[in-house]
Each structure stands twice: as structure tokens, then as C-alpha cells.
């Protein structure tokens, strides 16, 4: 209940702009300005209670409290390591990032790329920090986390051994921005050890809020040049490298002065007229600022003499130190891989770049309700969260090979908070997504999940792929874990060149429960009346205990389902639903309506029992609820699974009826309270308590 309330509160805060790049969320509620001022007022340097300088901050296994690797570690502030520490010296550069005794080279590569774009860098590393003016031992950094920007504060106590920083450090011994950045990221993920092993993509996304994609330049798509050109126009980060076959080749220099296994950034593309034919050029930058390509179109190459002098002057002038031009064909021949980090609309402030449109969803795979597993598990696959994308506008650039007009979409699916959970033995889940074309007859179908039959009859278009070029139309995206019944939170992002509509299918909540027809009530049933009179006694009313006795007497004789009896709480809820006069008991008519409802529930329950084992699985509950007249979103389905399913994810008949009765009561109550029929009710605390306690 507390988690649900927190989720609702978070959505309301997001609607007010909290989590944007201009209004970052305060991680763990720690406010930098407040904490810093408290330290300045007291004259005591900041000590972070949320990430203390102790063994737990280092790790839990290889860097655990008793591991040999952590022996002799001393936490020291920069002011204890050198006489005049600096936050940043002469701007943040690649040489500020030297790996220490932690396997987080993926993170270091991402930080190095970040230094190539000052606007992005100084969002992550606010530059108004130092060790001189108003120094209080506290520093702050910002990271993108699953759809929102988060500000993390740390104290400046860093792990050292023999007087030297143990982990990430700068070549300049008195520069500390990179070491403090690593500490803030370790805090966000639970410990330093949680940063071991990973992909540069993860770092890119956490530092920019962007979405990354890879291209194998040995098998490039035919429109790669157009992809690069559009990415540059959109302000994306582009990096390329040359693969190596052994560690001995690392940073080896080729005969034409290209460095192997070294990240180059791509800074421009241009098409020139060369000997009467168009020649595609690409501009690269070596972060070292030296060692440049010496082949065709390099700085002093003869090819420049054969193009328009004005264009030549413009292109050569725009190249800075360490930058060079080469032909696009040479680029494909010389380099092995290309990585593009496509930035979200709020990553850059410039109005000149052509920005992607973005729709973001936060979702959850919940054991027993929305964790359906992959397509290998058709019985549960359809219960996964489902999202519909409506693509109406085609891309501007449609000249490539005369192909049909298409819409470019980038899909990004990431699991949340898994690094933090390593400490308790939970690693990364195997995840993916499938994309389906929505048939015309289902295009307006947004109220409930598409069911099992749809997925048995339709094949996905493409699975676990970043970039899609799709004809205009409607598409269904189904994210899943590989195995069913695995809990996990995820974030799904839809980047599109043109504005796309996207929504979660089944986000509607409607209740039209079964009500007996008057003719059914009018039917004379002497056996039923005799039973009622026997139980009701002189007051002609049935209490909860009497109701329990009669129902259990009837249903315990059934052999087509497992039934251990209705408990007293279920019987009290039945009476609460049917008791129209507030006596806490049921009269003849009320009892008959309840009887007919329970018979209907039994019919639905038996239909949902596909394997005829006398009970139903919790994933069959969604179908049963629909047949009973309830259309519920994933959040409510998850709550039902937690409340009514057993540890083995089964729902017995008592729990099933209890759920149906409870839902009927709540829908009935809401309808009475919703005076304006606008789907919103306003209650005082006392009124709300009375409603939920019924």
C-alpha cells in the first residue's frame, strides 16, 4: 500500500516538472545547498550519512569488508592528499580519466566521451564547485535515471592505499572531479563494486538521457551516411573505433596514423564535387589532439586541390587540432564499429538542432500479473505490458533508393536498479521486446490487453533491435523478460523523427459486474426458500456465520474444484455488498441475488480453469475478471495478484469470490461517491478510512 501511494505521489510530482534537467530530483532527499550551508555554519566538513566512508561503500563480495583487496584502505579527503587540490584544471579532458583498481572501464569510456561536449558534461558535473571558496567537503553531480534527472551529493572522502587514490583518478595528482564523479555514481548504484562490468551504452544513457545504437561497419546499412548526417543535425554523440585481435594491438598506430581500439568522435559530414562526381566526406576527431589520418583528404592531401576553393577553405577552416577529413568509403574500410548516442529532447538547449521526439513509459513485470516471459511461453506471454505506437508522419528524408515512405523509430528498453540489487544476489535479467503490426480492425482497441489468441496468430516484426523503419500505421510493442514470473522494473523509450502518439494499452479501469435479471429473481425455487427459512430462523435474516455454514455445506460437495471453504471474512464481505438496509445480515431477496452471483462466479471460475485441475493460476485471473465485467489496468492487476494469489501463484475459489465481491463493493461505492460522474471523488481522511475499512 505504501509503495502504491509513493508511486501515485511520484507521478503527480513529475507532472509538475520534477525530474526535468532544470529541476532534478534530490536523491535520498539530500539537498546540496541546505547541507552545504549547515556545514559552513557549523565549521564541520560534510560526512555523508547515506554513503559513509566505510567497508559497505566499497562492496559486498570481492570488495567486501573482509576481502584481501580492501585491506589497508584509508579514506582521505583531497586536502589530505595534496597541498592545493583543484576540482577541474584547465577544463575536463580525456586525460583526467585514469582507471584504478576497479573493473569499470566501460564507465571511464563514457566519461571520456562526455568530455567532448561541454554542455552535456557540465550538466553532469556542475562547474561551480571548488576546494577554495566556501569549501565544506560536499560535492554534487547529476545523472539521468529512467526518465528523470537525479542530483546526488557526496562527501569528498575517497578510498586510498599508500597515499594514492585507489580507483578512478586524473593524471594531474591535484585534480579530483573524475574521482568524485565516480563516487557519486557508486552511491547511486549502492557501492563501488556494483560498478564492475558493464557497457559504455549504460554510462552514455545515464550521463545524457540519450539512447544508444551500434553499427558494425563491416556490414553497414545502405543508408548509414544519411543516418550519420541526421544524427549530427540532432546533436547526437558519435564515436567510432578500430577493433583489435589481441591486447598487444591496443593503441597501436597504423601506417596511415589511425590509432587502434581508440575512440574517435565524428564531428561532421559533407558532400563535395570531386572530378565531376559527388564525394562523401566525414570529419573525425582524435581526443589526443594529435596523430591524424594521413590518407586521402587528410590536411595536406592533394584531393583538396580539385574541389571548389571556397568550399575547400570553409571545410579546412572548420577543422580544429586533432580533427581531419577522410572519404566515407575509407571510413568504412578503416573503422570497425560506430556508436551513436541519440539525445533526448531536453539534453541540449540549442534550438538549432533537429531534435528527436520522445515518449517514455515506466513499467513493471510483476510475478503473477504482468511477468509473462517471452514468446516461448504462450500461456502467459500475452499478460506482459503492452504499448501502442501510432506513426502518422513519414520522415523528411525519403530519397534513399526510392524506398516506400517510412517512419524512423528508436526503441530503448532498460531494466531498472539491477546494479543496486547485486548485493542481494539479483543480477541482470534477460530482457527484450517484440513489435507487431496492429490490424486495422484493432486500431481503436485500447481498453484491454490484446489476448492470447492475437499473439498465437501474429508474428512479431523484429525483436531486440534499436532502429526501426516502419510504414505509417499502428504498432504494438511488448517488452518481456525471457522467463515468466520474474519481477523487475523497466523503462521503455520511443524516440521518433516525427511526433508519434504512444500509449499503454489497458490503462482503462471499468467495472460492469454481473447483475441477475429480474426474471431470475422471480422464479420460485421451493428448495432455495426451504434452505433460507431453515437458516434464517425467526428474524428471517442470515448472519455471516450462518452464510458461511450454508455455502460451505453446498460447495464442499463439489468434485470439479478444490475447495477448502469460504472463510468468515469473505462471508462478511458478501453481506457488506448485498446488505442494502444496513442490518449486517441478509434477507431473502438479498440472499437470492448473492446466490445467483456466486453461481455466475463459479461458472466463470470453471471456464478459466484451462487445465481442469480444480483451481486457476493467477495469470488466468485476467481473463476471468474480464468475463466477470471488470476491465482493470496493470497496476490494479498487480495489486490483485499480491492480495489474492498464494505463494505458488494459485487462486482458490474462496479467494476468487472474495476478489469479485470486493471489486463489486469498491466500484459500487465509487459510483455513489462520484457525484459529478467525472471519475474523481473527494473525501476527507475519516470518509476515506470508512470506505476502505468496509
XYZ file of C-alpha atoms in Angstrom:
694
model
C 0.000 0.000 0.000
C 2.820 2.410 0.895
C 4.613 1.614 -2.391
C 1.424 2.291 -4.345
C 0.884 5.631 -2.604
C 4.522 6.583 -3.287
C 4.058 5.730 -6.970
C 0.985 7.963 -7.242
C 2.811 10.792 -5.446
C 5.779 10.451 -7.823
C 3.536 10.732 -10.891
C 1.994 13.912 -9.505
C 5.454 15.416 -8.867
C 6.586 14.526 -12.407
C 3.537 16.288 -13.810
C 4.779 19.441 -12.032
C 8.196 19.222 -13.734
C 10.195 17.473 -11.017
C 12.862 15.279 -12.585
C 13.492 17.545 -15.575
C 17.041 18.666 -16.335
C 16.200 22.066 -14.816
C 14.589 20.599 -11.672
C 16.463 17.438 -10.717
C 15.150 15.084 -8.039
C 17.157 15.244 -4.797
C 18.498 11.714 -4.374
C 17.545 10.308 -0.953
C 16.060 13.734 -0.199
C 19.502 15.315 0.299
C 19.595 18.982 -0.725
C 23.076 20.219 -1.642
C 22.590 23.893 -0.754
C 20.997 23.132 2.636
C 23.645 20.586 3.658
C 26.496 22.797 2.475
C 25.207 25.800 4.414
C 24.795 23.709 7.570
C 28.445 22.645 7.288
C 29.642 26.205 6.690
C 27.628 27.450 9.684
C 28.960 24.723 11.978
C 32.517 24.773 10.625
C 32.460 20.968 10.225
C 33.182 19.280 6.889
C 30.361 17.186 5.436
C 30.196 13.481 6.289
C 27.559 11.714 4.189
C 25.340 9.536 6.430
C 23.745 7.902 3.359
C 27.078 6.698 1.902
C 29.528 6.607 4.795
C 33.256 6.139 4.310
C 33.248 2.527 5.487
C 33.582 -1.011 4.038
C 29.930 -1.238 2.908
C 30.508 1.613 0.424
C 33.327 -0.358 -1.206
C 31.385 -3.535 -1.891
C 29.878 -6.810 -0.783
C 31.958 -9.656 -2.312
C 35.332 -9.047 -3.996
C 35.441 -5.662 -2.255
C 33.537 -6.884 0.810
C 34.506 -5.916 4.379
C 36.858 -8.892 4.917
C 38.278 -9.306 1.419
C 42.082 -9.079 0.926
C 41.615 -6.294 -1.660
C 40.193 -3.915 0.946
C 42.960 -4.352 3.494
C 44.947 -1.193 4.128
C 42.392 1.158 2.565
C 42.184 4.584 4.186
C 39.524 7.169 3.315
C 41.070 10.610 2.806
C 39.911 14.000 1.607
C 41.782 15.692 -1.287
C 43.011 18.304 1.194
C 44.850 15.452 2.959
C 46.384 14.136 -0.284
C 47.922 17.320 -1.704
C 48.531 20.902 -0.576
C 46.322 22.629 -3.162
C 43.594 20.320 -4.567
C 41.575 21.515 -7.569
C 38.181 20.388 -8.823
C 38.934 20.881 -12.550
C 42.241 22.042 -14.008
C 42.114 23.695 -17.425
C 38.833 22.074 -18.414
C 37.783 18.444 -18.218
C 39.670 16.252 -20.697
C 40.216 12.608 -21.579
C 43.495 12.533 -19.602
C 41.546 13.291 -16.420
C 40.196 9.723 -16.544
C 42.682 7.038 -15.494
C 41.469 3.631 -14.377
C 42.273 2.396 -10.897
C 41.675 -0.936 -9.182
C 38.067 -1.313 -10.302
C 36.712 -3.052 -13.403
C 34.685 -0.085 -14.619
C 36.466 0.753 -17.885
C 33.000 0.924 -19.513
C 32.191 3.844 -17.234
C 35.513 5.563 -17.908
C 34.938 5.347 -21.669
C 31.551 7.004 -21.239
C 33.036 9.791 -19.089
C 35.771 10.340 -21.685
C 33.158 10.789 -24.421
C 31.255 13.164 -22.173
C 34.278 15.499 -22.016
C 33.884 16.127 -25.779
C 30.619 18.039 -25.215
C 30.829 20.800 -22.613
C 27.084 21.398 -22.387
C 26.442 17.762 -21.522
C 29.498 17.484 -19.260
C 28.623 20.459 -17.093
C 25.095 19.209 -16.557
C 26.539 16.031 -15.018
C 29.451 17.862 -13.347
C 28.229 21.301 -12.206
C 31.240 23.564 -12.602
C 30.542 25.975 -9.676
C 32.452 23.703 -7.227
C 35.925 24.004 -5.755
C 38.187 23.354 -2.771
C 38.758 27.027 -2.006
C 35.755 29.372 -1.699
C 33.161 28.173 0.835
C 34.642 24.668 0.809
C 32.541 22.356 3.001
C 33.615 18.864 1.914
C 30.444 18.327 -0.141
C 30.059 17.990 -3.927
C 27.131 17.285 -6.273
C 26.566 15.549 -9.604
C 23.560 14.890 -11.828
C 22.606 11.634 -13.529
C 19.723 10.564 -15.720
C 17.818 7.676 -14.161
C 14.946 6.039 -16.056
C 13.231 9.163 -17.250
C 14.290 11.735 -14.683
C 17.389 13.688 -13.692
C 18.671 13.000 -10.182
C 21.102 15.118 -8.153
C 23.472 13.082 -5.971
C 25.590 14.643 -3.223
C 28.731 13.057 -1.750
C 31.361 13.980 0.755
C 34.922 14.106 -0.593
C 36.380 11.259 1.476
C 37.927 8.954 -1.147
C 39.396 5.429 -0.759
C 43.208 5.459 -0.873
C 46.031 2.991 -0.425
C 49.617 4.051 0.303
C 48.592 7.689 -0.052
C 47.180 7.303 -3.591
C 43.616 7.161 -4.899
C 42.535 3.543 -5.247
C 40.034 3.943 -8.078
C 39.417 6.485 -10.873
C 41.855 9.405 -10.861
C 43.336 12.125 -13.032
C 46.839 12.247 -14.482
C 47.121 15.514 -12.537
C 47.519 14.404 -8.920
C 45.798 17.520 -7.608
C 42.632 17.246 -9.818
C 39.607 15.419 -8.346
C 36.417 15.935 -10.390
C 36.556 12.481 -12.001
C 37.203 10.623 -8.715
C 34.283 12.406 -7.060
C 32.043 11.717 -10.073
C 32.834 8.002 -9.777
C 31.984 8.107 -6.062
C 28.615 9.758 -6.736
C 27.816 7.118 -9.357
C 28.861 4.377 -6.911
C 26.498 5.846 -4.315
C 23.653 5.853 -6.837
C 24.291 2.153 -7.524
C 24.900 1.060 -3.942
C 28.688 0.590 -3.843
C 31.913 0.841 -5.837
C 31.830 -2.895 -6.542
C 28.398 -2.540 -8.182
C 30.174 -0.633 -10.996
C 32.315 -3.615 -12.032
C 31.468 -4.829 -15.527
C 29.112 -3.065 -17.892
C 28.541 -1.444 -21.249
C 29.556 2.047 -22.336
C 25.962 2.417 -23.537
C 24.766 2.327 -19.930
C 27.108 5.154 -18.990
C 26.150 7.172 -22.091
C 22.485 6.921 -21.204
C 22.948 7.783 -17.517
C 25.051 10.848 -18.426
C 22.880 12.182 -21.252
C 19.398 10.661 -21.069
C 20.032 9.523 -24.650
C 19.544 6.180 -26.377
C 22.475 4.366 -27.985
C 22.748 2.145 -31.047
C 25.655 0.243 -32.621
C 26.628 -0.350 -36.234
C 29.062 -2.977 -37.489
C 30.970 -1.131 -40.222
C 31.855 -4.416 -41.912
C 28.121 -4.819 -42.602
C 26.805 -1.232 -42.707
C 23.186 -0.447 -43.615
C 22.873 1.130 -47.082
C 21.661 4.432 -45.630
C 24.391 4.788 -42.967
C 25.633 8.117 -44.367
C 22.119 9.581 -44.037
C 21.841 8.155 -40.510
C 25.109 9.867 -39.510
C 24.083 13.147 -41.134
C 20.744 13.163 -39.305
C 22.417 12.215 -36.020
C 24.813 15.168 -36.284
C 21.914 17.517 -37.045
C 20.176 16.213 -33.919
C 23.221 16.905 -31.722
C 23.894 13.199 -31.066
C 27.218 11.875 -29.762
C 29.010 9.731 -32.364
C 32.061 7.593 -31.712
C 33.943 5.056 -33.837
C 36.853 2.704 -33.273
C 39.061 0.054 -34.885
C 38.812 -3.451 -33.411
C 41.923 -5.330 -32.294
C 42.644 -9.063 -32.301
C 44.866 -9.050 -29.197
C 45.695 -6.834 -26.229
C 49.137 -6.205 -27.738
C 47.465 -4.167 -30.509
C 45.820 -1.745 -28.078
C 46.510 1.844 -29.167
C 48.848 0.636 -31.933
C 49.178 3.201 -34.744
C 48.553 2.148 -38.351
C 50.738 3.226 -41.293
C 48.182 5.967 -42.056
C 48.240 7.233 -38.462
C 44.998 5.804 -37.097
C 45.040 4.504 -33.511
C 43.530 1.060 -32.900
C 40.988 0.407 -30.091
C 40.823 4.172 -29.613
C 37.577 6.128 -29.547
C 37.329 8.806 -32.243
C 34.427 11.209 -32.295
C 32.623 12.098 -35.526
C 32.066 15.829 -35.860
C 30.768 16.408 -39.394
C 29.850 15.109 -42.852
C 29.933 16.916 -46.187
C 29.440 16.113 -49.871
C 31.792 17.753 -52.399
C 32.111 17.774 -56.186
C 35.338 15.875 -56.982
C 36.315 15.453 -60.649
C 32.671 15.955 -61.607
C 31.364 13.281 -59.234
C 29.875 13.635 -55.727
C 32.273 12.536 -52.988
C 31.009 11.876 -49.456
C 33.397 13.060 -46.724
C 33.345 12.552 -42.967
C 35.200 14.549 -40.301
C 36.703 12.773 -37.270
C 38.419 13.989 -34.121
C 41.171 12.289 -32.183
C 40.717 13.238 -28.483
C 44.508 13.223 -28.132
C 44.605 16.348 -30.323
C 47.434 14.859 -32.404
C 48.189 11.775 -34.537
C 45.975 12.452 -37.547
C 44.997 10.426 -40.603
C 47.489 10.828 -43.476
C 45.475 9.203 -46.282
C 43.145 10.751 -48.872
C 41.502 14.036 -47.809
C 43.862 14.467 -44.850
C 45.063 18.001 -44.046
C 47.665 18.305 -46.827
C 46.293 15.704 -49.239
C 46.233 16.546 -52.977
C 42.463 15.850 -53.255
C 41.690 19.311 -51.844
C 43.151 20.924 -54.991
C 40.327 19.534 -57.122
C 37.273 20.983 -55.356
C 35.760 24.454 -55.260
C 38.300 26.741 -53.456
C 35.594 28.426 -51.385
C 34.268 25.077 -50.170
C 37.809 23.872 -49.502
C 38.566 26.942 -47.398
C 35.344 26.518 -45.428
C 35.920 22.811 -44.706
C 39.597 23.091 -43.805
C 38.957 26.157 -41.641
C 36.254 24.370 -39.647
C 38.594 21.538 -38.615
C 40.303 22.040 -35.240
C 43.508 20.480 -33.964
C 43.159 16.703 -33.937
C 40.327 16.836 -36.495
C 40.642 15.541 -40.029
C 38.573 14.653 -43.081
C 38.514 11.328 -44.907
C 36.297 9.823 -47.591
C 33.278 7.932 -46.353
C 34.441 4.815 -48.212
C 37.833 4.972 -46.458
C 35.987 5.412 -43.160
C 34.063 2.163 -43.778
C 37.254 0.367 -44.779
C 39.409 1.585 -41.880
C 37.000 1.556 -38.903
C 35.193 -1.435 -37.375
C 32.326 -0.047 -35.333
C 30.200 3.038 -34.902
C 28.188 4.019 -31.834
C 25.569 6.769 -31.848
C 24.106 8.161 -28.645
C 20.873 9.835 -29.740
C 19.978 12.558 -27.262
C 16.577 13.148 -25.704
C 14.768 16.441 -26.458
C 15.897 18.063 -23.186
C 19.564 17.010 -23.462
C 20.583 20.101 -25.451
C 19.364 23.662 -25.036
C 20.156 24.679 -28.621
C 17.170 25.412 -30.836
C 19.244 24.849 -33.972
C 19.497 21.060 -33.721
C 16.733 18.864 -35.133
C 15.645 17.037 -32.005
C 14.051 13.639 -31.648
C 10.540 13.340 -30.275
C 10.351 11.187 -27.136
C 7.673 9.207 -25.324
C 8.698 7.399 -22.131
C 6.956 4.707 -20.093
C 7.931 3.308 -16.710
C 6.534 -0.168 -16.161
C 6.882 -3.314 -14.131
C 6.977 -7.043 -14.700
C 5.189 -8.389 -11.628
C 5.186 -12.068 -10.768
C 1.667 -13.364 -11.241
C 0.219 -10.463 -13.216
C 2.474 -8.834 -15.833
C 5.600 -11.039 -15.883
C 4.585 -13.213 -18.802
C 8.022 -14.179 -20.154
C 8.930 -14.339 -23.850
C 7.019 -15.852 -26.775
C 8.239 -19.327 -25.787
C 5.557 -19.196 -23.080
C 2.275 -18.547 -24.967
C 0.073 -19.237 -21.930
C 1.467 -16.180 -20.125
C 3.236 -14.081 -22.806
C 0.099 -12.039 -23.572
C -0.088 -10.782 -19.971
C 3.099 -8.692 -20.394
C 2.673 -4.886 -20.509
C 1.626 -3.716 -23.981
C 2.245 -0.334 -25.625
C 0.779 1.029 -28.836
C 2.683 3.436 -31.126
C 0.794 5.434 -33.756
C 3.030 6.584 -36.619
C 1.271 9.094 -38.859
C 4.043 11.326 -40.292
C 6.816 9.946 -42.511
C 10.459 11.094 -42.276
C 11.551 14.205 -44.179
C 14.431 12.402 -45.891
C 12.853 9.783 -48.152
C 15.125 9.816 -51.166
C 17.114 6.688 -50.300
C 16.880 4.198 -53.193
C 13.287 5.131 -53.905
C 12.023 3.029 -50.992
C 8.497 3.368 -49.662
C 7.877 6.267 -47.232
C 8.730 5.189 -43.687
C 8.891 6.459 -40.125
C 12.145 6.037 -38.194
C 11.742 4.878 -34.601
C 14.345 4.044 -31.943
C 13.142 1.782 -29.159
C 15.059 1.530 -25.908
C 14.209 -0.939 -23.158
C 16.204 -0.882 -19.935
C 15.767 -2.698 -16.656
C 15.925 -0.556 -13.557
C 18.012 -0.665 -10.386
C 19.618 -4.066 -11.098
C 23.125 -2.926 -10.104
C 21.853 -1.996 -6.658
C 20.327 -5.468 -6.303
C 23.587 -7.332 -6.999
C 24.299 -7.117 -3.275
C 21.326 -9.436 -2.633
C 22.229 -11.791 -5.457
C 19.976 -10.396 -8.183
C 21.810 -9.784 -11.435
C 20.599 -8.535 -14.788
C 17.515 -10.219 -16.260
C 17.409 -11.378 -19.880
C 15.038 -8.880 -21.468
C 13.799 -7.938 -24.911
C 10.817 -6.668 -26.809
C 8.774 -7.628 -29.832
C 6.996 -5.301 -32.272
C 3.722 -6.242 -34.012
C 1.687 -4.532 -36.720
C -1.768 -3.758 -35.370
C -4.503 -4.885 -37.815
C -6.984 -2.252 -38.974
C -9.840 -3.867 -37.061
C -7.935 -3.475 -33.761
C -6.563 0.060 -34.218
C -9.061 1.599 -31.799
C -8.635 -1.249 -29.312
C -7.062 0.426 -26.276
C -9.210 -0.641 -23.338
C -7.750 -4.070 -22.550
C -4.718 -6.212 -23.289
C -4.690 -7.973 -26.601
C -5.306 -11.568 -25.600
C -3.558 -14.859 -26.125
C -5.292 -15.528 -29.452
C -3.808 -12.374 -31.030
C -0.236 -13.473 -30.302
C -0.830 -17.025 -31.479
C -1.948 -15.635 -34.826
C 0.574 -12.809 -35.377
C 4.348 -12.879 -35.734
C 6.479 -10.059 -34.385
C 8.213 -7.758 -36.863
C 11.524 -7.528 -35.084
C 12.857 -8.256 -31.630
C 15.535 -6.562 -29.553
C 16.591 -4.077 -32.194
C 17.141 -0.376 -31.689
C 16.339 1.301 -35.009
C 13.159 0.503 -36.944
C 11.960 1.942 -40.257
C 8.240 1.267 -40.376
C 5.477 2.225 -42.811
C 2.870 4.581 -41.289
C 0.386 2.740 -39.101
C -0.137 1.416 -35.604
C 2.266 -0.945 -33.866
C 2.253 -2.922 -30.648
C 5.415 -3.156 -28.507
C 5.583 -5.947 -25.928
C 8.569 -5.803 -23.522
C 9.303 -9.012 -21.626
C 11.787 -10.946 -19.564
C 12.968 -14.242 -21.068
C 11.331 -16.389 -18.374
C 7.861 -15.770 -16.920
C 7.250 -14.878 -13.256
C 10.410 -12.730 -12.906
C 9.894 -9.451 -11.047
C 11.553 -6.357 -12.470
C 11.042 -2.680 -13.202
C 11.708 -1.324 -16.670
C 11.782 1.865 -18.682
C 10.647 1.860 -22.332
C 11.525 4.837 -24.525
C 10.217 5.598 -28.002
C 12.351 8.071 -29.989
C 10.862 9.134 -33.325
C 11.901 11.595 -36.045
C 8.357 12.944 -36.229
C 5.910 13.260 -33.345
C 4.405 9.871 -32.548
C 1.480 9.062 -30.303
C 2.129 6.275 -27.842
C 0.070 4.882 -25.001
C -0.078 1.906 -22.708
C -2.840 -0.459 -23.727
C -5.179 -1.390 -20.947
C -4.804 1.759 -18.870
C -8.606 1.977 -18.570
C -10.478 0.872 -15.433
C -14.163 -0.049 -15.864
C -16.490 -2.237 -13.824
C -19.791 -3.659 -15.072
C -20.292 -6.667 -12.807
C -22.966 -9.287 -13.412
C -26.417 -8.476 -12.065
C -29.164 -11.161 -12.102
C -32.110 -10.491 -14.418
C -35.397 -9.744 -12.585
C -36.890 -12.861 -14.167
C -34.272 -14.993 -12.407
C -35.284 -13.481 -9.077
C -38.971 -14.100 -9.739
C -38.510 -17.800 -10.369
C -39.970 -19.782 -7.495
C -37.495 -22.243 -6.009
C -39.039 -24.163 -3.137
C -35.735 -25.851 -2.244
C -33.984 -22.481 -2.056
C -36.783 -20.972 0.096
C -36.720 -24.000 2.388
C -32.969 -23.651 2.833
C -33.282 -19.949 3.614
C -36.067 -20.437 6.184
C -34.113 -23.185 7.891
C -31.079 -20.939 8.319
C -32.724 -17.581 8.871
C -34.854 -18.559 11.843
C -37.492 -16.302 13.299
C -35.805 -12.997 12.260
C -35.800 -14.014 8.569
C -32.207 -12.792 8.251
C -28.911 -14.628 7.643
C -25.747 -13.596 9.500
C -22.135 -14.005 8.296
C -21.591 -17.200 10.322
C -24.874 -18.681 9.042
C -23.938 -17.727 5.479
C -20.567 -19.444 5.893
C -22.246 -22.625 7.127
C -24.750 -22.883 4.283
C -22.318 -22.000 1.457
C -19.611 -24.352 2.692
C -22.209 -27.101 3.062
C -23.230 -26.702 -0.582
C -19.847 -26.180 -2.232
C -17.866 -28.746 -0.258
C -19.826 -31.453 -2.092
C -18.442 -30.398 -5.480
C -15.784 -32.630 -7.046
C -14.860 -30.376 -10.019
C -12.737 -27.931 -7.990
C -10.507 -27.772 -4.954
C -12.430 -26.053 -2.188
C -11.448 -25.773 1.450
C -14.342 -23.499 2.383
C -15.232 -19.806 2.469
C -13.668 -18.035 5.425
C -15.643 -15.702 7.672
C -14.066 -12.566 6.162
C -15.252 -13.494 2.665
C -18.765 -14.057 4.045
C -18.687 -10.671 5.805
C -17.684 -9.009 2.517
C -20.582 -10.758 0.773
C -23.007 -9.374 3.332
C -21.409 -5.915 3.121
C -22.021 -5.879 -0.638
C -25.646 -7.095 -0.500
C -26.829 -5.520 2.749
C -28.978 -2.643 1.480
C -30.670 -1.819 4.796
C -27.554 -1.738 6.996
C -28.560 -4.595 9.325
C -25.388 -6.589 8.793
C -27.495 -9.544 7.690
C -29.251 -10.698 4.511
C -32.966 -11.017 3.822
C -34.489 -13.457 1.335
C -34.142 -11.247 -1.774
C -30.619 -10.153 -0.855
C -29.595 -13.754 -0.260
C -31.055 -14.859 -3.586
C -29.172 -12.152 -5.531
C -25.955 -13.214 -3.785
C -26.680 -16.860 -4.560
C -27.096 -16.107 -8.274
C -23.886 -14.052 -8.276
C -21.891 -16.878 -6.677
C -23.287 -19.333 -9.240
C -22.110 -16.976 -12.006
C -18.671 -16.683 -10.385
C -18.437 -20.476 -10.265
C -19.232 -20.679 -13.986
C -16.508 -18.124 -14.786
C -14.024 -19.843 -12.464
C -14.511 -23.224 -14.132
C -14.158 -21.678 -17.612
C -10.872 -20.035 -16.589
C -9.520 -23.370 -15.300
C -7.939 -24.338 -18.640
C -6.120 -27.389 -17.343
C -9.150 -28.627 -15.300
C -7.133 -29.028 -12.125
C -9.870 -27.509 -9.971
C -8.050 -24.226 -9.390
C -6.831 -21.310 -11.530
C -3.416 -19.723 -11.966
C -3.084 -16.023 -11.299
C -2.379 -15.245 -14.993
C -5.781 -16.814 -15.809
C -7.294 -14.277 -13.420
C -7.144 -11.510 -16.047
C -9.430 -13.486 -18.376
C -11.767 -14.372 -15.520
C -12.006 -10.741 -14.401
C -12.879 -9.675 -17.945
C -15.657 -12.272 -18.136
C -16.964 -11.015 -14.798
C -17.255 -7.491 -16.239
C -14.056 -5.901 -14.908
C -11.547 -4.128 -17.171
C -8.525 -3.331 -15.000
C -5.124 -1.778 -15.686
C -1.785 -3.388 -14.864
C -1.448 -1.597 -11.541
C -4.751 -2.983 -10.265
C -3.935 -6.438 -11.688
C -0.661 -6.418 -9.755
C -2.443 -5.436 -6.552
C -4.955 -8.269 -7.018
C -2.146 -10.779 -7.593
C -0.391 -9.699 -4.394
C -3.623 -9.787 -2.359
C -5.385 -12.917 -3.591
C -2.791 -15.353 -5.015
C -0.927 -17.881 -2.889
C 2.861 -18.270 -2.910
C 2.583 -20.741 -5.819
C 0.508 -18.190 -7.784
C -2.739 -20.130 -7.490
C -6.127 -18.559 -6.728
C -8.620 -20.820 -4.931
C -12.372 -20.369 -5.179
C -12.644 -18.606 -1.836
C -10.051 -16.001 -2.884
C -11.657 -15.677 -6.319
C -15.110 -14.958 -4.898
C -13.622 -12.660 -2.263
C -11.889 -10.667 -5.038
C -15.079 -10.429 -7.141
C -17.144 -9.293 -4.165
C -14.522 -6.748 -3.098
C -14.305 -5.274 -6.605
C -18.084 -5.040 -6.849
C -18.209 -3.253 -3.496
C -15.499 -0.766 -4.456
C -16.987 0.041 -7.867
C -20.440 0.447 -6.318
C -19.049 2.723 -3.601
C -17.091 4.855 -6.077
C -20.141 5.283 -8.298
C -22.190 6.549 -5.349
C -19.451 8.990 -4.292
C -18.678 10.279 -7.805
C -21.440 12.888 -7.789
C -20.264 14.682 -10.953
C -19.572 11.437 -12.820
C -16.108 12.725 -13.778
C -14.125 9.776 -12.451
C -12.841 11.673 -9.404
C -14.047 11.629 -5.788
C -13.029 13.942 -2.944
C -13.018 12.501 0.576
C -11.882 13.608 3.981
C -9.490 11.318 5.840
C -12.294 9.947 8.025
C -14.531 9.299 4.995
C -11.696 7.566 3.162
C -10.953 5.332 6.171
C -14.615 4.349 6.465
C -14.687 3.396 2.781
C -11.552 1.241 2.763
C -12.408 -0.438 6.063
C -15.828 -1.633 4.839
